[in-house]
Amino acid sequence: MNSINLDDFKVVDKITLSKIPTELKINADDDEKEEALDKIQIKLSKKQDAMYAHNKYSFLICLQGMDTCGKDSLIREVFKEFNPRGVVVHSFKTPNSTELEHDYLWRHYLALPEKGKFAVFNRTHYENVLVTRVHPEYIMYENLPGIEKVEDIKPEFWENRFEQINNFEKHITQNGTIVLKFYFHMSKEEQRKRLLNRLENAEDNWKFSAGDMKERERWDDYMNYYEEAINKTSNEKAPWFVIPADDKDMARVIVAKIIWEELQKLTDIKEPQLDPKVRANFAEFKKQLEKE
C-alpha cells in the first residue's frame, strides 16, 4: 500500500481519459485494503477534530462520476469515523423551482462548509458543464437572457461557465477553503456489471433507475465532457484527481490517503490552548463540583 504514489492521480497537465487505467494493479487483497482504510479513518478523524477546534480552514470534497461509480459508499466508508458535527454531505439533484430563480452556483454557495468543517458534494457544480452539455435543453429551465432556444447556446457559453467555476473556486480557496475534486474513473464494462447486479439482487433493486440506462447510451459524450471539464478547471489551488474506480475498496483508500496528505500540509493547525488563568483554578473548580 505504501507503494502508491498519490501524485499519479493528480491532474497537473492535459489528460486523455481513454489512456488512463480504470483499475490500479496492486498486490493487496481485500483485507489489506480494509485495514489500510481503517488506519487512515482514525487519523483523519483526529486531525479533523483539531481542525474543527482551530476554526480557520474548511474542506470542500467534490465527487463526480458516472452512475454506480461508488460515490455513495465511499462517503459512508471514508468519513464514518468523523464527528458528525464536522462533516456535512450534500447530494445535488435536479434544481428545484427556488434554485432555478437564482444563478446555477447559488445553491452551491449556500452549501459551502463552515470554518473547521468538511462539506462533501456528491455531484457538484460541475453538473452544470456535464449533464447540461449532454442535455442542453436543461439550460432552458434557467431562463437566461439571450437564450431563447437550444441553438442559442454557443461554444462561448460553456467557456464562460468554465471561467465562472474557476473564479468560484479561486474565491473560496483564497478565503480558507481547501478544494479537492475527485473524478471516479470507471470502465463502461464495470458499470454494466454493477447495473446487472442491481437487477439480479433483490436487495439492490431499489438502486436501479431506468434513467441510468438512458445516460449510459451517452457514455462517449460524457467521457468527452468530463475530460474537457477536468482539463479546463484543474489547478494547484483546486486540483482534480482521477481515481481508478473499478475497484471500490482501492478507490476509497486512495481518496482517503489524498485527503490525509492535504490535511498534513496545514502545519499551523493546533488545538486551542486553555487560558492559563482558567487552568490555574482547576483545583477550585473540581472542589466545587465534588460538593454538589
Coordinates of C-alpha atoms in Angstrom, one line a residue:
M1 CA 0.0 0.0 0.0
N2 CA 2.8 2.4 0.8
S3 CA 4.0 2.0 -2.8
I4 CA 1.0 4.0 -4.1
N5 CA 2.2 7.4 -5.5
L6 CA -0.6 9.8 -4.9
D7 CA 0.9 12.3 -7.4
D8 CA 0.0 9.8 -10.1
F9 CA -3.7 10.7 -9.7
K10 CA -3.4 14.5 -9.6
V11 CA -4.1 16.3 -12.8
V12 CA -1.3 18.7 -13.5
D13 CA -1.1 18.5 -17.3
K14 CA -3.7 17.9 -20.0
I15 CA -5.1 14.4 -19.8
T16 CA -6.8 11.9 -22.1
L17 CA -9.2 9.8 -20.1
S18 CA -9.1 6.9 -22.5
K19 CA -5.4 6.5 -21.8
I20 CA -5.8 6.4 -18.0
P21 CA -6.5 2.9 -16.4
T22 CA -9.7 2.4 -14.5
E23 CA -8.2 -0.1 -12.1
L24 CA -4.9 0.2 -10.1
K25 CA -2.9 -3.0 -10.3
I26 CA -1.5 -3.5 -6.8
N27 CA -0.6 -6.6 -4.9
A28 CA -3.1 -6.3 -2.0
D29 CA -6.1 -8.3 -1.0
D30 CA -9.4 -7.1 0.3
D31 CA -8.4 -7.4 4.0
E32 CA -5.3 -5.4 3.4
K33 CA -7.3 -2.6 1.7
E34 CA -9.8 -2.6 4.6
E35 CA -7.0 -2.4 7.2
A36 CA -5.3 0.4 5.3
L37 CA -8.6 2.4 5.2
D38 CA -9.3 1.7 8.9
K39 CA -5.9 3.3 9.8
I40 CA -6.5 6.4 7.7
Q41 CA -10.0 6.8 9.0
I42 CA -8.7 7.1 12.6
K43 CA -6.0 9.6 11.6
L44 CA -8.5 11.7 9.6
S45 CA -10.9 11.8 12.5
K46 CA -8.3 13.0 15.0
K47 CA -7.0 15.6 12.6
Q48 CA -10.5 16.8 11.8
D49 CA -11.2 17.3 15.5
A50 CA -8.1 19.6 15.7
M51 CA -9.2 21.4 12.5
Y52 CA -12.7 22.0 14.0
A53 CA -11.2 23.5 17.2
H54 CA -8.7 25.5 15.2
N55 CA -11.6 27.0 13.2
K56 CA -9.7 28.6 10.4
Y57 CA -9.8 26.2 7.4
S58 CA -12.6 24.2 5.8
F59 CA -12.6 21.4 3.2
L60 CA -14.8 21.0 0.2
I61 CA -14.6 17.5 -1.2
C62 CA -16.2 17.2 -4.7
L63 CA -17.2 13.8 -6.0
Q64 CA -18.1 13.3 -9.7
G65 CA -18.5 10.2 -11.8
M66 CA -20.9 8.1 -13.8
D67 CA -23.8 6.2 -12.2
T68 CA -22.7 3.3 -10.0
C69 CA -19.1 4.6 -9.7
G70 CA -19.2 4.2 -5.9
K71 CA -19.5 7.8 -4.6
D72 CA -22.2 7.0 -2.0
S73 CA -20.4 4.0 -0.5
L74 CA -17.1 6.0 -0.4
I75 CA -18.7 8.7 1.6
R76 CA -20.0 6.2 4.1
E77 CA -16.7 4.4 4.5
V78 CA -14.2 7.2 4.3
F79 CA -16.0 9.6 6.7
K80 CA -17.6 7.2 9.1
E81 CA -15.1 7.9 11.9
F82 CA -15.7 11.7 11.7
N83 CA -17.5 13.5 14.4
P84 CA -20.9 14.1 12.8
R85 CA -20.7 17.8 13.6
G86 CA -17.6 18.1 11.5
V87 CA -18.8 16.8 8.1
V88 CA -21.9 17.6 6.0
V89 CA -22.9 15.8 2.8
H90 CA -24.8 17.5 0.1
S91 CA -26.3 15.5 -2.8
F92 CA -27.3 17.8 -5.6
K93 CA -30.3 16.7 -7.6
T94 CA -32.2 18.4 -10.4
P95 CA -32.6 22.1 -9.4
N96 CA -35.9 22.9 -7.8
S97 CA -38.1 25.9 -8.6
T98 CA -36.4 28.1 -5.9
E99 CA -32.9 27.2 -7.1
L100 CA -33.9 28.0 -10.7
E101 CA -34.7 31.5 -9.6
H102 CA -31.0 32.1 -8.9
D103 CA -27.9 31.5 -10.9
Y104 CA -26.6 28.0 -11.1
L105 CA -23.9 28.5 -8.5
W106 CA -26.2 29.9 -5.8
R107 CA -27.2 26.6 -4.2
H108 CA -23.5 25.6 -4.1
Y109 CA -22.5 28.8 -2.3
L110 CA -25.2 28.0 0.3
A111 CA -23.8 24.6 0.9
L112 CA -20.2 25.6 1.4
P113 CA -18.6 24.3 4.6
E114 CA -18.2 26.5 7.7
K115 CA -14.8 27.1 9.2
G116 CA -13.5 23.9 10.8
K117 CA -15.8 21.6 8.8
F118 CA -15.8 19.3 5.8
A119 CA -18.5 19.5 3.1
V120 CA -18.9 16.7 0.6
F121 CA -20.6 17.5 -2.6
N122 CA -22.0 14.2 -4.0
R123 CA -22.4 15.5 -7.6
T124 CA -21.3 19.1 -7.8
H125 CA -21.4 22.4 -9.6
Y126 CA -19.7 20.5 -12.4
E127 CA -23.1 19.0 -13.3
N128 CA -23.7 22.4 -15.0
V129 CA -21.0 21.7 -17.6
L130 CA -21.6 17.9 -17.8
V131 CA -25.3 16.9 -17.7
T132 CA -26.3 20.2 -19.3
R133 CA -23.9 19.7 -22.2
V134 CA -25.2 16.2 -22.9
H135 CA -28.8 17.6 -22.5
P136 CA -28.5 21.3 -23.4
E137 CA -32.3 21.5 -23.3
Y138 CA -32.0 21.6 -19.5
I139 CA -30.4 25.1 -19.8
M140 CA -33.8 26.4 -20.9
Y141 CA -35.2 25.9 -17.4
E142 CA -32.6 28.6 -16.2
N143 CA -34.5 31.3 -18.1
L144 CA -31.2 33.1 -19.1
P145 CA -31.0 36.3 -21.1
G146 CA -30.2 35.8 -24.7
I147 CA -31.0 32.0 -24.5
E148 CA -34.4 31.5 -26.1
K149 CA -33.7 28.1 -27.7
V150 CA -31.1 25.4 -27.6
E151 CA -29.5 26.7 -30.7
D152 CA -28.6 30.0 -28.9
I153 CA -26.2 28.0 -26.7
K154 CA -22.9 28.6 -28.4
P155 CA -19.4 27.3 -27.5
E156 CA -18.5 30.5 -25.7
F157 CA -21.4 29.8 -23.3
W158 CA -19.6 26.8 -22.0
E159 CA -16.2 28.7 -22.0
N160 CA -17.9 31.3 -19.8
R161 CA -19.1 28.6 -17.4
F162 CA -15.6 27.1 -17.0
E163 CA -14.3 30.6 -16.2
Q164 CA -17.1 31.2 -13.7
I165 CA -16.4 27.9 -12.0
N166 CA -12.7 28.6 -11.8
N167 CA -13.5 32.0 -10.3
F168 CA -15.9 30.5 -7.8
E169 CA -13.2 28.0 -6.6
K170 CA -10.5 30.7 -6.6
H171 CA -12.7 32.9 -4.4
I172 CA -13.3 30.2 -1.8
T173 CA -9.8 28.9 -1.7
Q174 CA -8.5 32.4 -1.1
N175 CA -10.7 32.5 1.9
G176 CA -9.6 29.3 3.6
T177 CA -11.5 26.5 1.9
I178 CA -9.4 23.6 0.7
V179 CA -10.9 22.3 -2.5
L180 CA -10.3 18.7 -3.6
K181 CA -12.1 17.3 -6.7
F182 CA -12.3 13.6 -7.4
Y183 CA -13.4 12.0 -10.7
F184 CA -14.2 8.3 -10.3
H185 CA -12.8 6.8 -13.5
M186 CA -14.9 3.6 -14.1
S187 CA -15.0 1.5 -17.2
K188 CA -18.2 1.0 -19.2
E189 CA -17.9 -2.7 -18.7
E190 CA -17.7 -2.3 -14.9
Q191 CA -20.8 -0.1 -15.0
R192 CA -22.6 -2.9 -16.9
K193 CA -21.7 -5.4 -14.2
R194 CA -22.9 -3.1 -11.4
L195 CA -26.2 -2.3 -13.2
L196 CA -26.8 -6.0 -13.7
N197 CA -26.1 -6.6 -10.0
R198 CA -28.8 -4.1 -9.2
L199 CA -31.3 -6.0 -11.4
E200 CA -30.3 -9.5 -10.2
N201 CA -30.1 -8.9 -6.5
A202 CA -33.5 -8.1 -4.8
E203 CA -31.9 -6.1 -2.0
D204 CA -30.3 -3.8 -4.6
N205 CA -33.3 -3.4 -6.9
W206 CA -34.2 -0.1 -5.4
K207 CA -30.9 1.4 -6.6
F208 CA -31.8 0.8 -10.2
S209 CA -33.2 3.6 -12.3
A210 CA -34.3 3.4 -15.9
G211 CA -32.6 6.8 -16.3
D212 CA -29.2 5.1 -15.7
M213 CA -29.7 3.2 -19.0
K214 CA -30.6 6.3 -20.9
E215 CA -27.4 8.1 -19.7
R216 CA -25.3 5.0 -20.4
E217 CA -26.2 5.4 -24.1
R218 CA -24.4 8.8 -24.0
W219 CA -21.3 7.3 -22.4
D220 CA -18.9 8.6 -25.0
D221 CA -20.3 12.1 -24.8
Y222 CA -19.9 12.1 -21.0
M223 CA -16.3 11.0 -21.3
N224 CA -15.6 13.8 -23.7
Y225 CA -17.2 16.4 -21.5
Y226 CA -15.6 15.1 -18.3
E227 CA -12.2 15.2 -20.0
E228 CA -12.7 18.8 -21.1
A229 CA -14.0 19.9 -17.7
I230 CA -11.1 18.4 -15.9
N231 CA -8.5 19.8 -18.2
K232 CA -10.0 23.3 -18.0
T233 CA -10.5 23.5 -14.3
S234 CA -7.7 21.6 -12.6
N235 CA -5.1 23.9 -11.0
E236 CA -2.8 23.9 -8.0
K237 CA -5.4 25.5 -5.6
A238 CA -8.4 23.4 -6.7
P239 CA -6.9 20.2 -8.3
W240 CA -8.7 17.3 -9.9
F241 CA -7.7 13.7 -9.1
V242 CA -8.6 10.9 -11.5
I243 CA -9.3 7.9 -9.3
P244 CA -9.4 4.4 -10.8
A245 CA -12.8 3.2 -9.7
D246 CA -13.3 -0.3 -11.0
D247 CA -12.1 -1.5 -7.6
K248 CA -14.2 0.3 -5.0
D249 CA -12.1 -0.7 -2.0
M250 CA -8.9 0.6 -3.6
A251 CA -10.6 3.8 -4.7
R252 CA -11.6 4.5 -1.1
V253 CA -8.1 4.0 0.2
I254 CA -6.7 6.4 -2.5
V255 CA -9.2 9.1 -1.8
A256 CA -8.7 8.8 2.0
K257 CA -4.9 9.0 1.6
I258 CA -5.1 12.1 -0.6
I259 CA -7.3 13.9 1.9
W260 CA -5.0 12.9 4.7
E261 CA -1.9 14.2 2.8
E262 CA -3.6 17.5 2.1
L263 CA -4.6 17.8 5.8
Q264 CA -0.9 17.2 6.7
K265 CA 0.1 20.3 4.7
L266 CA -1.8 22.5 7.1
T267 CA 1.0 22.6 9.7
D268 CA -0.4 25.5 11.6
I269 CA -3.5 23.5 12.8
K270 CA -3.3 23.2 16.6
E271 CA -5.9 22.6 19.2
P272 CA -6.5 25.9 21.1
Q273 CA -4.7 26.3 24.4
L274 CA -6.7 26.8 27.6
D275 CA -6.4 30.2 29.2
P276 CA -3.7 29.7 31.9
K277 CA -5.8 31.6 34.4
V278 CA -8.6 29.1 34.0
R279 CA -6.2 26.1 34.2
A280 CA -4.8 27.6 37.4
N281 CA -8.2 27.3 39.0
F282 CA -8.8 23.7 38.1
A283 CA -8.5 22.5 41.7
E284 CA -11.1 25.0 42.9
F285 CA -13.5 24.1 40.1
K286 CA -13.0 20.4 41.0
K287 CA -13.8 21.1 44.7
Q288 CA -17.0 23.0 43.7
L289 CA -18.2 20.1 41.5
E290 CA -17.4 17.5 44.2
K291 CA -19.5 19.4 46.7
E292 CA -22.6 19.3 44.5

